[in-house]
mmCIF file of C-alpha atoms in Angstrom:
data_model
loop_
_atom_site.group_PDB
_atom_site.id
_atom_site.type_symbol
_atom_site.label_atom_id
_atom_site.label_comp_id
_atom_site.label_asym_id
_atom_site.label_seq_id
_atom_site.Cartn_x
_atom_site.Cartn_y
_atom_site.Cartn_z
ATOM 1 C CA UNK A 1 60.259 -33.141 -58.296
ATOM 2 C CA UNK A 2 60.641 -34.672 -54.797
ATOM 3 C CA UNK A 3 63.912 -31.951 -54.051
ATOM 4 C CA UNK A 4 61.883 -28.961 -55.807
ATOM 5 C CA UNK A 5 59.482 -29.744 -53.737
ATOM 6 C CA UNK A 6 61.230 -29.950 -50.433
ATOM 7 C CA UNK A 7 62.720 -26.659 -51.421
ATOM 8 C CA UNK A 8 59.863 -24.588 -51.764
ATOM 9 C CA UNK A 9 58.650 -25.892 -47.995
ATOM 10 C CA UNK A 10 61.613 -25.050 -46.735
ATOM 11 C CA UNK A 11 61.368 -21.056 -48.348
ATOM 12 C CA UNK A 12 57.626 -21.002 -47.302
ATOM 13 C CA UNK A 13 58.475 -21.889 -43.567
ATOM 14 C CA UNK A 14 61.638 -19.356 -43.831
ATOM 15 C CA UNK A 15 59.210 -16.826 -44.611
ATOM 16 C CA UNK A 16 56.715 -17.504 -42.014
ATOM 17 C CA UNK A 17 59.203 -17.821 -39.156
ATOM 18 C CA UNK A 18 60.728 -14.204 -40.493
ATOM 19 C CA UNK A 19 56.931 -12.639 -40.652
ATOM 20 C CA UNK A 20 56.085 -14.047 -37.212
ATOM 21 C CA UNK A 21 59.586 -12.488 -35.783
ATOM 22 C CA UNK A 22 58.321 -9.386 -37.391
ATOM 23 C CA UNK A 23 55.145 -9.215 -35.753
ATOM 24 C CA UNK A 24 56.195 -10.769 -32.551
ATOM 25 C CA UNK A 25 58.731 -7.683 -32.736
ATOM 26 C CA UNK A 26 56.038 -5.250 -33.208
ATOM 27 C CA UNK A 27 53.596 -6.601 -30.290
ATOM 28 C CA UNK A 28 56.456 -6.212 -27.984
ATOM 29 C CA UNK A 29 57.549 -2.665 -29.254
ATOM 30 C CA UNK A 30 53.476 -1.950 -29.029
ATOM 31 C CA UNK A 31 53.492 -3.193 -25.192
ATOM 32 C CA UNK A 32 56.474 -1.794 -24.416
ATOM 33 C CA UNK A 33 55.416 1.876 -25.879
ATOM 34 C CA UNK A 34 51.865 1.106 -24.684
ATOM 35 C CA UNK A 35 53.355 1.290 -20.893
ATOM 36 C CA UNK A 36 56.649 3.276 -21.558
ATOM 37 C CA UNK A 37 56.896 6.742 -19.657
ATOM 38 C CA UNK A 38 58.217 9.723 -20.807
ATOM 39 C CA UNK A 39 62.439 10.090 -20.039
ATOM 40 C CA UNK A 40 64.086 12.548 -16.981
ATOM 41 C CA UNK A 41 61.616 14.373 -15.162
ATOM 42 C CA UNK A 42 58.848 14.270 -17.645
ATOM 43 C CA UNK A 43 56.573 11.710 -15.691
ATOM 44 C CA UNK A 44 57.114 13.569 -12.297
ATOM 45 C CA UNK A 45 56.377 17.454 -13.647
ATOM 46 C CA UNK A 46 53.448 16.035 -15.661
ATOM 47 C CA UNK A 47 51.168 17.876 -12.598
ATOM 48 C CA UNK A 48 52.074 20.675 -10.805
ATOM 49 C CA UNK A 49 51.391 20.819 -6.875
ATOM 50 C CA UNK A 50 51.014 23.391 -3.900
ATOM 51 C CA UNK A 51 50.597 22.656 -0.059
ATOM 52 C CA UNK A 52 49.661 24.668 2.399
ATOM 53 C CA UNK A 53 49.222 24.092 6.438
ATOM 54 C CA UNK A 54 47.810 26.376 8.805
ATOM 55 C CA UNK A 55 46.985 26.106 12.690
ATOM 56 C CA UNK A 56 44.510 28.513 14.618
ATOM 57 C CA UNK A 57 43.257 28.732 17.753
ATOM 58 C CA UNK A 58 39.408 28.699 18.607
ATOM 59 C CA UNK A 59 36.492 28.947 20.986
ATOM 60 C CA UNK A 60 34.104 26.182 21.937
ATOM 61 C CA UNK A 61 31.347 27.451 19.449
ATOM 62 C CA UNK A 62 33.095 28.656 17.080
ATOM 63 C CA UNK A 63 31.807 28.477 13.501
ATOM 64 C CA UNK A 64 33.670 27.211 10.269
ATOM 65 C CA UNK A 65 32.152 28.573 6.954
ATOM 66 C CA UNK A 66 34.011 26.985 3.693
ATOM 67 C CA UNK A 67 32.384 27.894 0.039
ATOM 68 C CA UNK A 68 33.270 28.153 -3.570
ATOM 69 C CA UNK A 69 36.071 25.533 -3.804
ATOM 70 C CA UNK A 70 36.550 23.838 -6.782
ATOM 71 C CA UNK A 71 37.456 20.191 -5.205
ATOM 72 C CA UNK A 72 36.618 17.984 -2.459
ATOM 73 C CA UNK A 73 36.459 19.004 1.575
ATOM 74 C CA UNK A 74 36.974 17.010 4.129
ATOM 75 C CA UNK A 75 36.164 18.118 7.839
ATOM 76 C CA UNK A 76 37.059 16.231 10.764
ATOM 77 C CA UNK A 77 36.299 17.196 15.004
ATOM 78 C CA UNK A 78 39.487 16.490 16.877
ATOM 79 C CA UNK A 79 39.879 17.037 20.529
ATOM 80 C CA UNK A 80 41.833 20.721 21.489
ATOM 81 C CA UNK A 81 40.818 24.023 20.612
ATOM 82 C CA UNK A 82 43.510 23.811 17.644
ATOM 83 C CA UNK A 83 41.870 24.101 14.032
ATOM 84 C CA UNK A 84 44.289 22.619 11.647
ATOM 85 C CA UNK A 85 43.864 23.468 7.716
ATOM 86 C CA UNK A 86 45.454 21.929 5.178
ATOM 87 C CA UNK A 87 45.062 23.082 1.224
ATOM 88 C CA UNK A 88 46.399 20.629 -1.362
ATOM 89 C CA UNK A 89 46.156 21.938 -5.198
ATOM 90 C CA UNK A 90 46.808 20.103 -8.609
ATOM 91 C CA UNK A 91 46.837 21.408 -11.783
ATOM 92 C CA UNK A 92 48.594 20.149 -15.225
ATOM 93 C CA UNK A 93 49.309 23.258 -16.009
ATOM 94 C CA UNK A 94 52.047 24.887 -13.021
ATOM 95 C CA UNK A 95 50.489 28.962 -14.355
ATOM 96 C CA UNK A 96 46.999 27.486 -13.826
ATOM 97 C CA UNK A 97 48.103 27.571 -9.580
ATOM 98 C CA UNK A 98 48.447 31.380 -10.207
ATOM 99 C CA UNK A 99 44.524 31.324 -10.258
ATOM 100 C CA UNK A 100 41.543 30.369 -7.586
ATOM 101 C CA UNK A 101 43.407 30.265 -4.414
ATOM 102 C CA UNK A 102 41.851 29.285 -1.481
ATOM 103 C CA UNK A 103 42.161 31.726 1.186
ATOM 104 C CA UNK A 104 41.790 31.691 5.228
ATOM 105 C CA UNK A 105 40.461 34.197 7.192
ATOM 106 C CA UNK A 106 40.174 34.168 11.025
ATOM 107 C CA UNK A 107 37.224 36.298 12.001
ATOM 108 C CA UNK A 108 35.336 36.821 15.531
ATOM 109 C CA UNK A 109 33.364 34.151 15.309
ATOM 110 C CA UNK A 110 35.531 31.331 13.899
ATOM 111 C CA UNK A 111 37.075 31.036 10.479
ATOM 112 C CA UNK A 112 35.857 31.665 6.333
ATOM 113 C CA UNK A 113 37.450 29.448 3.865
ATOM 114 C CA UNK A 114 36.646 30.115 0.356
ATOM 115 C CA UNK A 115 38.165 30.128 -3.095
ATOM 116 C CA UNK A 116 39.434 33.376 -4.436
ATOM 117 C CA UNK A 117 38.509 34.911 -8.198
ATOM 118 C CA UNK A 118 40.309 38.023 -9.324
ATOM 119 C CA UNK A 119 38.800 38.700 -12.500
ATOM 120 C CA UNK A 120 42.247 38.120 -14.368
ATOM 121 C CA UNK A 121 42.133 34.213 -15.210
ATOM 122 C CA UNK A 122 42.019 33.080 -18.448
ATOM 123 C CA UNK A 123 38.383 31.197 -19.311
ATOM 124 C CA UNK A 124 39.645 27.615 -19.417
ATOM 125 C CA UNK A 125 41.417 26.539 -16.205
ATOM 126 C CA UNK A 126 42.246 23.236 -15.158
ATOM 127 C CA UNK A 127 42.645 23.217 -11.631
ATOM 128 C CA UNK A 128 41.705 21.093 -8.105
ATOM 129 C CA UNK A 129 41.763 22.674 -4.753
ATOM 130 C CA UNK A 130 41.264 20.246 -1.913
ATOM 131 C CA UNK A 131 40.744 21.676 1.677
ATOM 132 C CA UNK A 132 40.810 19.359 4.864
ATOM 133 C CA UNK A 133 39.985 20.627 8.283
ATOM 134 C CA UNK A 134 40.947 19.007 11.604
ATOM 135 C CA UNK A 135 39.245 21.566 14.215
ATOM 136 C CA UNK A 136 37.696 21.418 17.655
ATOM 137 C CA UNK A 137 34.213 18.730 17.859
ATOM 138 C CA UNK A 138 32.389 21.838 19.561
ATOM 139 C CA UNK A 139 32.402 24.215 16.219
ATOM 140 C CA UNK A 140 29.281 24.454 13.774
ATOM 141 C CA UNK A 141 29.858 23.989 9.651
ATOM 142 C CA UNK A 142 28.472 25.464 6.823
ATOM 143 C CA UNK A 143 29.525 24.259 3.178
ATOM 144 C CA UNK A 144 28.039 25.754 0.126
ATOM 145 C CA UNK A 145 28.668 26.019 -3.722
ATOM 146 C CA UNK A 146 31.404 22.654 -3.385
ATOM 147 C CA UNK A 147 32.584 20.945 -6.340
ATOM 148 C CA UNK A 148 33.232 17.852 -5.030
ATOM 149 C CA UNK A 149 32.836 15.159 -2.037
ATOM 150 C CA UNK A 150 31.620 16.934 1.307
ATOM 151 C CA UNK A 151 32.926 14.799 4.378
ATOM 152 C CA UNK A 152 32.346 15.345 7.770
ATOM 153 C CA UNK A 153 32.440 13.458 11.464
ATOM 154 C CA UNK A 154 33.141 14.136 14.798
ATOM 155 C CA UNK A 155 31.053 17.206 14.916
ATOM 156 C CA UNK A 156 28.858 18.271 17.949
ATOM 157 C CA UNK A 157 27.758 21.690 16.282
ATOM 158 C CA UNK A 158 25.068 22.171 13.723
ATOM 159 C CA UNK A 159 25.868 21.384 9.660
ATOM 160 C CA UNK A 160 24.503 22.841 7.183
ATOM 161 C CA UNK A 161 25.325 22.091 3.438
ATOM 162 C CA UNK A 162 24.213 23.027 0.119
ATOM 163 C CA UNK A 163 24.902 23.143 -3.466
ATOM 164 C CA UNK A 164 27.557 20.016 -3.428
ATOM 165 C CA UNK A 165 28.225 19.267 -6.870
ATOM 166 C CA UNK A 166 29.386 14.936 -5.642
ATOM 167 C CA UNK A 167 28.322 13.224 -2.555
ATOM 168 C CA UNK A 168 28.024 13.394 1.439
ATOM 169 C CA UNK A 169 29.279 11.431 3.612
ATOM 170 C CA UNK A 170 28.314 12.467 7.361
ATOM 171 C CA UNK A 171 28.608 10.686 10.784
ATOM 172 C CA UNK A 172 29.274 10.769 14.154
ATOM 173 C CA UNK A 173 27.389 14.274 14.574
ATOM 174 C CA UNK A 174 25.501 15.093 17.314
ATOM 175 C CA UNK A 175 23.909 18.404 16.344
ATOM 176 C CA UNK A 176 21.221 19.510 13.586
ATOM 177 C CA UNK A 177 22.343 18.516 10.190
ATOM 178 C CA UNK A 178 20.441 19.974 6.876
ATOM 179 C CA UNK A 179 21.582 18.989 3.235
ATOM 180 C CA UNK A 180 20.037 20.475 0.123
ATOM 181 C CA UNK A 181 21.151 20.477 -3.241
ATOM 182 C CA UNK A 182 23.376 17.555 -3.719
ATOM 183 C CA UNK A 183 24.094 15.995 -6.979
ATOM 184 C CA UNK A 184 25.563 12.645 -5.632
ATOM 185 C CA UNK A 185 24.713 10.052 -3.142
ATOM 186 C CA UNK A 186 24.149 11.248 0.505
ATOM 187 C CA UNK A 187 25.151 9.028 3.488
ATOM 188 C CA UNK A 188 24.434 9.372 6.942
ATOM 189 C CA UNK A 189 25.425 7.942 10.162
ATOM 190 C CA UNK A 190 22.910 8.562 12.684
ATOM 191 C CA UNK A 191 23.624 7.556 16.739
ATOM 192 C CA UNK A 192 21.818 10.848 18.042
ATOM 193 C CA UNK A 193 19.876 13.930 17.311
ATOM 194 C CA UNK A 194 19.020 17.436 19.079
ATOM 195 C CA UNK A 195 15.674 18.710 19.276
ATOM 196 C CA UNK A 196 16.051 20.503 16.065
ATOM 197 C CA UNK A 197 16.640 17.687 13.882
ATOM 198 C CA UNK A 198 18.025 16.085 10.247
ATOM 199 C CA UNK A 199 17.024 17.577 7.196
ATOM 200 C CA UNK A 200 18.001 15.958 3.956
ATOM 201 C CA UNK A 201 16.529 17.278 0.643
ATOM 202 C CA UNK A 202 17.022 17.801 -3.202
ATOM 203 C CA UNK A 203 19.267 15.042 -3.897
ATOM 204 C CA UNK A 204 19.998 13.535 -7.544
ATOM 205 C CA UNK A 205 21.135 10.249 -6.683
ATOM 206 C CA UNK A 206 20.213 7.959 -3.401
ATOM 207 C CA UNK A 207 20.352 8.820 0.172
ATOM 208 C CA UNK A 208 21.265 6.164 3.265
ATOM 209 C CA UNK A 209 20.075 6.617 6.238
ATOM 210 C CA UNK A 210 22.295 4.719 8.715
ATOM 211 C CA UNK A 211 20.305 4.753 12.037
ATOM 212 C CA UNK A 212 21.153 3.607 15.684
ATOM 213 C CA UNK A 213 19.155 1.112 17.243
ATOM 214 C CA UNK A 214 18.360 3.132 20.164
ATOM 215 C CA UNK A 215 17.503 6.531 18.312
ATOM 216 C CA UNK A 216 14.313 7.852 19.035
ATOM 217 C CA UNK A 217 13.110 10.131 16.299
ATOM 218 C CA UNK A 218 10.086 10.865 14.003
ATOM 219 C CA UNK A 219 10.521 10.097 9.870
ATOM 220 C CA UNK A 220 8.844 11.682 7.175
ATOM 221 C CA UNK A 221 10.208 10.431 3.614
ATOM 222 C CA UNK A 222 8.372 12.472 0.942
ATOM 223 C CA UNK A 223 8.739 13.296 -2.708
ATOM 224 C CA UNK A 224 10.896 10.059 -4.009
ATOM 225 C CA UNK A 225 11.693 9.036 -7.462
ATOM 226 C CA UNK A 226 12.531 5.033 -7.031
ATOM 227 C CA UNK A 227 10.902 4.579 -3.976
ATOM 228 C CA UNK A 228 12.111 3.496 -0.159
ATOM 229 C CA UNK A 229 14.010 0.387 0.870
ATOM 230 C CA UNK A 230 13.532 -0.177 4.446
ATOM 231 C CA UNK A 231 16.219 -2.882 6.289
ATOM 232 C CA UNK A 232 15.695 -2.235 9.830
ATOM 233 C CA UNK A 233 13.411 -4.768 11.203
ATOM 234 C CA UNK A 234 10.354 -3.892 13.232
ATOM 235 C CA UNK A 235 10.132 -0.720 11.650
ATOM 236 C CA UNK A 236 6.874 0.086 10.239
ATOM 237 C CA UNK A 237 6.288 2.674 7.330
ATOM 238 C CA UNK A 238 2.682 4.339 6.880
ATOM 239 C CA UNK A 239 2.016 5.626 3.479
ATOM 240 C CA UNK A 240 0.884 9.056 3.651
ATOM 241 C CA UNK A 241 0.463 9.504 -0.115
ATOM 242 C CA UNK A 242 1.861 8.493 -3.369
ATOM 243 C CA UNK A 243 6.309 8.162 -2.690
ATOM 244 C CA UNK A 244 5.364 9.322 1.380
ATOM 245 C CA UNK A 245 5.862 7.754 4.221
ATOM 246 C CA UNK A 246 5.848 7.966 7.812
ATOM 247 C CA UNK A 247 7.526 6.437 10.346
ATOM 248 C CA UNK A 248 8.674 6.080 14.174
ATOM 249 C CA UNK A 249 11.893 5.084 15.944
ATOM 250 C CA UNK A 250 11.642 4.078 19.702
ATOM 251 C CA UNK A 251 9.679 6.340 21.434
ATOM 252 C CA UNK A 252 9.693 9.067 18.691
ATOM 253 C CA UNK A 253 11.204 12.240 19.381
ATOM 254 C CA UNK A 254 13.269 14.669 16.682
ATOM 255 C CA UNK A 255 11.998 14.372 13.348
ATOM 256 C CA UNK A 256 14.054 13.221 10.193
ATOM 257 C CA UNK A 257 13.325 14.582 6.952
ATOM 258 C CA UNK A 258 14.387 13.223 3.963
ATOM 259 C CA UNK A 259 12.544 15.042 0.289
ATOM 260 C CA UNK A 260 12.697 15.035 -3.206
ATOM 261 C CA UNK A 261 15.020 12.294 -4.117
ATOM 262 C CA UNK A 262 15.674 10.972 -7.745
ATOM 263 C CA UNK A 263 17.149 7.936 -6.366
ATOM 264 C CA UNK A 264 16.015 5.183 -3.291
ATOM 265 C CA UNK A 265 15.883 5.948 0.513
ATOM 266 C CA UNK A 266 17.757 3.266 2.136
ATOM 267 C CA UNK A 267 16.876 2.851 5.609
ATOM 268 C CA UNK A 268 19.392 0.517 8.104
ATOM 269 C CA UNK A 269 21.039 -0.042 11.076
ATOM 270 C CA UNK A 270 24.717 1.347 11.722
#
């Protein structure tokens, strides 16, 4: 009885070391297939990619209009008169790039960027254009109809943007700067203002208002959904009504507007 005994525990434990081999086996086959990437070139050609680099030569003045480009912009002031522009474009699909190319055109007064449709693609096309400018810090900007991130800095000219389908990031401007129709979060950096002021309206999500400590300018915050949050110490907000408020920096001056936002204000000190 004792040996039969002894017999069957030593099957029983044969079996469970060959069952937990087995499934030890298949974890590690999992992980390894979990992480494993396709043989050759596979991995490598699994997007398809287009560059393009341009230089032209401007004006102080000069004024950069970029619209209707599926993907992010980026647009940086650079010392010079040299506009650099650089096009990167991804798809999945390499006979998606035969569609929506972004094209340059050097005009009188400075230079149109915008995103080409023929009439000939297909309906489903799965593509990202991404444009980044490096051009002289005494051009103006306008962006409209982006889908994506709108960056700029370094510019002295005026900005205008709307219909940005992400968020703004702005700073080190020293011109008028209006922003409508944003879907994503708005920053701005805010060291100095002309006389005609910063205008920042119809945004989904929350807007910052970075401010310099020695910036005098006039704010009106109207038409919020979640309210203000003020940081800056010593400055004082009047309500002028239910979600407006009023306010003064130094001596006053320019006025910033900021309007019908779904998310906060966030007032501080850059």
């Amino acid at each position: 009885m004792k040996d039969r005994w002894m017999l069957l525990s030593l099957v029983s434990g044969a079996l469970a070391l060959l069952i937990m081999g087995s499934y030890a086996k298949q974890q590690r086959a999992e992980s390894v297939k979990l992480d494993a990437k396709p043989a050759g070139n596979e991995w490598t050609s699994a997007m398809a990619d287009q560059e393009e680099h341009k230089t032209y030569q401007l004006t102080a003045g000069a004024h950069i209009d970029v619209f209707n480009i599926s993907g992010p912009v980026s647009v940086e002031g650079t010392d010079g008169s040299a506009a650099e522009v650089s096009i990167y474009r991804t798809a999945p699909n390499r006979d998606d790039l035969a569609y929506r190319k972004v094209s340059v055109e050097q005009t009188s007064s400075g230079l149109t960027i915008t995103q080409k449709n023929d009439g000939t693609e297909r309906s489903a096309i799965d593509l990202l254009n991404r444009v980044v400018l490096k051009v002289p810090r005494q051009v103006s900007v306008t962006g409209k109809s982006i889908s994506g991130d709108f960056n700029v800095s370094g510019i002295t000219g005026a900005i205008d943007l709307n219909g940005i389908s992400g968020s703004v990031d702005a700073k080190r401007l020293d011109g008028a700067l209006t922003v409508s129709g944003v879907s994503g979060n708005v920053r701005v950096a805010v060291t100095r203002i002309d006389d005609t002021g910063l205008r920042v309206s119809g945004v989904s999500r929350n807007v910052y208002l970075g401010l310099a400590s020695n910036l005098n300018a006039e704010l009106s915050l109207g038409n919020t959904t979640a309210g203000v949050s003020n940081k800056i110490e010593g400055l004082a907000l009047v309500a002028a009504g239910p979600s407006n408020y009023s306010g003064r920096l130094g001596s006053g001056g320019p006025r910033i507007e900021v309007s019908n936002v779904t998310g906060f204000i966030v007032l501080q000190r850059i």
